[in-house]
Coordinates of C-alpha atoms in Angstrom, one line a residue:
M1054 CA -122.9 -206.4 -173.7
M1055 CA -119.5 -208.0 -172.7
V1056 CA -116.9 -206.3 -170.6
G1057 CA -113.5 -207.7 -169.7
M1058 CA -111.2 -207.4 -166.7
E1059 CA -111.2 -204.5 -164.3
S1060 CA -109.1 -201.5 -165.6
N1061 CA -106.0 -202.2 -163.4
G1062 CA -106.0 -205.9 -164.1
I1063 CA -106.4 -206.7 -160.3
V1064 CA -109.7 -208.2 -159.1
K1065 CA -111.1 -208.5 -155.6
L1066 CA -113.4 -211.5 -155.3
L1067 CA -115.8 -212.6 -152.6
F1068 CA -116.6 -216.4 -152.6
I1069 CA -119.9 -217.3 -151.0
V1070 CA -119.6 -221.0 -150.3
N1071 CA -122.4 -223.4 -149.4
H1072 CA -120.4 -226.4 -148.0
R1073 CA -123.6 -228.4 -147.7
S1074 CA -124.1 -228.4 -151.5
G1075 CA -123.5 -231.6 -153.5
T1076 CA -121.4 -234.3 -151.9
G1077 CA -119.3 -231.9 -149.9
S1078 CA -116.2 -233.9 -150.9
L1079 CA -114.0 -230.8 -151.6
D1080 CA -112.7 -228.3 -149.1
W1081 CA -113.6 -225.2 -151.0
R1082 CA -112.0 -222.7 -148.6
L1083 CA -108.7 -224.6 -148.8
T1084 CA -109.0 -224.9 -152.6
I1085 CA -109.7 -221.2 -153.1
E1086 CA -107.0 -220.0 -150.7
Q1087 CA -104.4 -222.3 -152.4
Y1088 CA -105.4 -221.1 -155.9
Y1089 CA -105.0 -217.4 -155.0
R1090 CA -101.9 -217.8 -152.7
E1091 CA -99.5 -216.7 -155.5
S1092 CA -102.0 -214.5 -157.3
V1093 CA -102.1 -210.7 -157.7
H1094 CA -105.9 -211.0 -157.2
A1095 CA -107.5 -210.8 -153.7
A1096 CA -109.9 -213.5 -152.7
E1097 CA -112.1 -213.7 -149.6
V1098 CA -114.2 -216.7 -148.5
Y1099 CA -117.5 -216.5 -146.7
E1100 CA -119.1 -219.8 -145.8
L1101 CA -122.9 -219.8 -145.5
P1102 CA -123.9 -220.6 -141.9
E1103 CA -126.5 -223.3 -141.1
Q1104 CA -129.2 -220.6 -140.7
C1105 CA -128.7 -218.1 -143.5
D1106 CA -129.6 -214.4 -142.6
I1107 CA -130.1 -212.5 -145.9
N1108 CA -129.2 -209.2 -144.3
E1109 CA -126.0 -210.6 -142.9
I1110 CA -125.0 -211.9 -146.4
K1111 CA -125.9 -208.6 -148.0
Q1112 CA -123.8 -206.7 -145.4
K1113 CA -120.9 -209.1 -146.0
I1114 CA -121.0 -208.3 -149.8
H1115 CA -121.1 -204.6 -149.1
A1116 CA -118.3 -204.6 -146.5
S1117 CA -116.0 -206.8 -148.7
G1118 CA -115.8 -204.2 -151.4
A1119 CA -115.7 -207.1 -153.9
Q1120 CA -115.7 -206.4 -157.6
R1121 CA -116.9 -209.9 -158.3
V1122 CA -119.0 -212.1 -156.1
I1123 CA -118.8 -215.9 -156.7
A1124 CA -121.5 -218.4 -155.7
V1125 CA -120.0 -221.8 -154.8
G1126 CA -122.7 -224.4 -154.6
G1127 CA -125.7 -225.7 -156.5
D1128 CA -128.6 -223.8 -158.3
G1129 CA -130.2 -223.0 -154.9
T1130 CA -127.0 -221.2 -153.8
L1131 CA -126.9 -219.3 -157.2
K1132 CA -130.5 -218.2 -156.7
L1133 CA -129.7 -216.9 -153.2
V1134 CA -126.6 -214.9 -154.4
A1135 CA -128.4 -213.7 -157.6
S1136 CA -131.3 -212.3 -155.6
L1137 CA -128.8 -210.1 -153.6
L1138 CA -126.8 -208.9 -156.6
A1139 CA -129.7 -208.3 -159.1
G1140 CA -129.8 -204.6 -160.0
T1141 CA -126.5 -203.8 -158.3
G1142 CA -124.3 -204.2 -161.3
I1143 CA -121.8 -206.4 -159.3
P1144 CA -121.0 -209.4 -161.5
M1145 CA -121.8 -212.9 -160.2
G1146 CA -119.6 -215.8 -160.9
V1147 CA -120.5 -219.5 -160.7
I1148 CA -118.5 -222.4 -159.2
P1149 CA -120.5 -225.6 -159.7
A1150 CA -120.5 -227.5 -156.4
G1151 CA -124.1 -228.9 -156.3
S1152 CA -125.8 -232.1 -157.3
A1153 CA -127.0 -230.9 -160.7
N1154 CA -125.5 -227.5 -161.5
G1155 CA -128.0 -226.6 -164.2
M1156 CA -127.1 -223.0 -164.5
A1157 CA -123.3 -223.7 -164.6
K1158 CA -123.9 -226.1 -167.5
E1159 CA -126.0 -223.5 -169.2
L1160 CA -123.2 -220.9 -169.0
G1161 CA -120.5 -223.4 -170.0
I1162 CA -118.7 -223.2 -166.6
P1163 CA -116.2 -226.1 -166.3
T1164 CA -116.6 -228.6 -163.4
D1165 CA -112.9 -228.8 -162.7
A1166 CA -112.2 -226.5 -159.7
E1167 CA -109.2 -224.7 -161.0
A1168 CA -110.7 -224.1 -164.4
A1169 CA -113.9 -222.8 -162.8
L1170 CA -111.8 -220.4 -160.6
Q1171 CA -110.0 -219.2 -163.7
V1172 CA -113.3 -218.3 -165.3
A1173 CA -114.5 -216.5 -162.1
T1174 CA -111.3 -214.4 -162.2
E1175 CA -110.7 -213.9 -165.9
G1176 CA -114.1 -214.5 -167.5
L1177 CA -116.1 -211.8 -169.4
V1178 CA -119.1 -210.1 -167.8
T1179 CA -122.4 -210.1 -169.6
R1180 CA -126.0 -209.3 -168.6
I1181 CA -128.8 -211.8 -168.5
D1182 CA -132.5 -211.6 -167.9
A1183 CA -134.4 -213.0 -164.9
I1184 CA -138.0 -214.0 -164.3
R1185 CA -139.8 -212.7 -161.2
V1186 CA -142.1 -215.6 -160.2
N1187 CA -144.5 -215.1 -157.3
G1188 CA -142.0 -212.6 -155.9
E1189 CA -139.0 -214.9 -156.3
L1190 CA -136.1 -214.2 -158.7
C1191 CA -135.5 -217.0 -161.2
I1192 CA -132.4 -217.0 -163.4
H1193 CA -132.6 -220.6 -164.6
L1194 CA -135.8 -222.6 -164.5
S1195 CA -139.0 -222.7 -162.4
D1196 CA -141.7 -225.2 -162.6
I1197 CA -144.8 -226.7 -161.1
G1198 CA -145.8 -230.4 -161.1
F1199 CA -143.6 -233.3 -161.8
N1200 CA -140.1 -231.9 -161.4
A1201 CA -140.9 -229.8 -158.4
F1202 CA -142.3 -232.9 -156.7
I1203 CA -139.0 -234.7 -157.6
I1204 CA -137.0 -231.9 -155.9
K1205 CA -139.2 -232.2 -152.8
T1206 CA -138.7 -236.0 -152.7
F1207 CA -134.9 -235.6 -153.4
E1208 CA -134.5 -233.2 -150.5
S1209 CA -136.0 -235.7 -148.1
M1210 CA -133.6 -238.5 -149.1
N1211 CA -130.2 -239.3 -147.7
R1212 CA -128.7 -240.1 -151.1
R1213 CA -127.3 -237.1 -153.1
G1214 CA -126.0 -236.7 -156.6
M1215 CA -127.5 -237.7 -159.9
W1216 CA -128.4 -241.2 -158.8
G1217 CA -130.3 -239.7 -155.9
Y1218 CA -132.3 -237.6 -158.3
I1219 CA -133.0 -240.5 -160.5
K1220 CA -134.3 -242.5 -157.5
A1221 CA -136.5 -239.6 -156.5
A1222 CA -137.9 -239.3 -160.1
W1223 CA -138.8 -243.0 -160.1
H1224 CA -140.7 -242.6 -156.9
V1225 CA -142.6 -239.6 -158.2
L1226 CA -143.4 -241.1 -161.6
W1227 CA -146.1 -243.3 -160.1
R1228 CA -147.5 -240.7 -157.7
N1229 CA -147.6 -237.4 -159.7
R1230 CA -151.1 -236.2 -160.5
K1231 CA -151.9 -234.2 -163.6
M1232 CA -152.9 -230.6 -163.1
Q1233 CA -155.9 -228.8 -164.5
V1234 CA -154.6 -225.3 -165.4
K1235 CA -155.5 -222.0 -167.1
I1236 CA -152.5 -220.2 -168.7
E1237 CA -152.7 -216.6 -169.8
T1238 CA -149.6 -215.2 -171.6
D1239 CA -149.1 -212.0 -173.6
N1240 CA -150.8 -213.5 -176.6
H1241 CA -152.6 -216.7 -175.5
F1242 CA -155.2 -217.9 -173.1
V1243 CA -155.5 -221.7 -172.9
T1244 CA -156.7 -224.4 -170.6
R1245 CA -154.7 -227.6 -170.3
E1246 CA -154.2 -230.9 -168.5
A1247 CA -150.5 -231.1 -167.7
A1248 CA -148.0 -233.2 -165.7
M1249 CA -145.6 -230.3 -165.5
I1250 CA -145.4 -226.6 -166.5
V1251 CA -142.0 -224.9 -166.8
L1252 CA -141.1 -221.2 -166.8
A1253 CA -137.9 -221.3 -168.6
N1254 CA -135.3 -218.5 -168.8
A1255 CA -132.7 -221.0 -169.7
S1256 CA -132.7 -224.1 -172.0
R1257 CA -131.7 -227.1 -170.0
Y1258 CA -131.8 -228.8 -166.6
G1259 CA -128.7 -230.0 -164.7
T1260 CA -129.5 -233.5 -165.9
G1261 CA -128.7 -232.4 -169.4
A1262 CA -132.4 -232.5 -170.5
V1263 CA -133.0 -229.7 -173.0
I1264 CA -136.5 -228.6 -171.8
N1265 CA -136.5 -225.4 -173.8
P1266 CA -134.7 -225.5 -177.2
E1267 CA -135.6 -221.8 -177.8
G1268 CA -134.2 -220.6 -174.5
K1269 CA -131.9 -217.6 -174.5
L1270 CA -130.8 -215.9 -171.3
N1271 CA -130.8 -212.3 -172.8
D1272 CA -133.6 -212.0 -175.3
G1273 CA -136.1 -210.2 -173.2
F1274 CA -138.5 -213.2 -173.2
F1275 CA -139.0 -216.5 -171.4
E1276 CA -140.8 -219.7 -172.5
I1277 CA -143.7 -221.6 -171.0
V1278 CA -143.2 -225.3 -171.6
V1279 CA -146.3 -227.4 -171.0
L1280 CA -145.7 -231.1 -170.7
K1281 CA -149.1 -232.7 -171.1
K1282 CA -147.7 -236.1 -170.1
I1283 CA -144.4 -237.7 -169.1
A1284 CA -143.7 -239.6 -172.3
L1285 CA -140.6 -241.6 -173.0
G1286 CA -140.4 -240.3 -176.6
E1287 CA -140.4 -236.7 -175.4
I1288 CA -137.8 -237.4 -172.7
F1289 CA -135.6 -239.0 -175.3
K1290 CA -135.8 -235.8 -177.4
M1291 CA -134.9 -233.7 -174.4
M1292 CA -131.9 -235.9 -173.4
V1293 CA -130.5 -237.2 -176.7
S1294 CA -131.9 -236.3 -180.1
H1295 CA -133.1 -232.7 -179.4
R1296 CA -135.7 -233.1 -182.2
P1297 CA -138.9 -231.0 -182.2
Y1298 CA -141.5 -231.8 -179.7
D1299 CA -144.8 -233.6 -180.5
P1300 CA -147.3 -230.7 -180.0
T1301 CA -149.9 -233.2 -178.7
K1302 CA -147.6 -233.9 -175.8
T1303 CA -145.5 -230.8 -175.3
E1304 CA -146.3 -227.1 -176.1
V1305 CA -144.0 -224.0 -175.9
F1306 CA -145.2 -220.4 -175.6
K1307 CA -142.9 -217.4 -175.7
T1308 CA -143.9 -214.5 -173.5
R1309 CA -142.9 -211.6 -171.3
S1310 CA -145.4 -212.4 -168.6
V1311 CA -147.8 -215.2 -167.6
T1312 CA -150.5 -216.1 -165.1
V1313 CA -151.0 -219.8 -164.4
Q1314 CA -153.9 -221.0 -162.3
S1315 CA -154.2 -224.6 -161.1
K1316 CA -157.5 -226.2 -159.9
H1317 CA -155.6 -228.0 -157.1
K1318 CA -152.5 -226.9 -155.2
T1319 CA -149.4 -228.3 -156.8
H1320 CA -145.6 -228.5 -156.1
F1321 CA -143.5 -225.5 -157.0
Q1322 CA -139.8 -224.9 -157.3
V1323 CA -137.5 -222.0 -158.4
D1324 CA -133.9 -222.7 -159.5
G1325 CA -133.7 -226.0 -157.6
E1326 CA -135.3 -224.6 -154.4
Y1327 CA -138.6 -226.3 -153.4
L1328 CA -141.1 -223.6 -152.2
G1329 CA -144.1 -225.7 -151.3
K1330 CA -147.5 -226.0 -153.0
V1331 CA -149.3 -223.2 -154.9
H1332 CA -152.6 -222.5 -156.6
S1333 CA -151.2 -220.0 -159.0
L1334 CA -148.1 -218.4 -160.6
E1335 CA -147.6 -214.7 -161.5
A1336 CA -144.4 -214.2 -163.5
A1337 CA -142.8 -211.5 -165.6
I1338 CA -139.4 -211.0 -167.3
E1339 CA -136.9 -208.6 -165.8
P1340 CA -134.6 -207.8 -168.8
H1341 CA -130.8 -207.6 -168.1
A1342 CA -131.4 -208.0 -164.4
L1343 CA -128.1 -209.6 -163.5
S1344 CA -124.4 -209.2 -164.5
I1345 CA -122.8 -212.7 -164.8
I1346 CA -119.3 -214.0 -165.5
V1347 CA -118.9 -216.4 -168.5
P1348 CA -115.9 -218.2 -170.1
V1349 CA -114.1 -216.1 -172.7
E1350 CA -114.2 -219.0 -175.2
N1351 CA -118.0 -219.0 -175.2
N1352 CA -118.1 -215.6 -176.8

């Protein structure tokens, strides 16, 4: 379901800004204040403190009376804001200001600051699903194994941006150990050896890699993508050709819930946030959990 602007045409927006996301090269407070200086709409900026207190942010959202709450940062910032807005009906907007911005790319949010602010103000509101993974809300992609290990390595490095991610991936490529896992979905029970397992609500990573060609944000399902090995041919399909996977190397299962058990503890991330090592995952779909703002031209 899509809805347009508020009935009186005037919108009150709260921007939750993570100034530590990405390269930090843009002063978002100044950019936002300048954009709305001559606008009929009202914009308030809240910069996330060094130590985030969830209750403080929640109180800020409530006290602001905002009709739209906009996350300014990377996928981790989106995850934080989404977890506070899920179930409230308050629409969440996205301003891509992180290193990869996977969810912004999924939604077609422009990288240009003014264009993204226009979408946040004038875009349509739709509802999307979320996955609840080990108690964490996931609106984009969660995984164990190879990519989660990259994120852990990336977070420990000084270099940011895509080249930093590529450097981290190169380091991990030679150190990642395959997992021995049991996977139980709505319709399947399988055992596999895998380099990486993805719980995919969306279709692509911020790198542009289409990990889940079947992914739709509002179909009431999510996909389990099992990468049995990190193969150059499969990576080429994800990044360039988008041709069907080789089932001997990559499998996809559609489901509403899943249990994954790993013989050894393995690296785990949700929406770009590294969450340590786990032995198991418990996940289920939460249909239409979040209202989100998307560009008009995408619909």
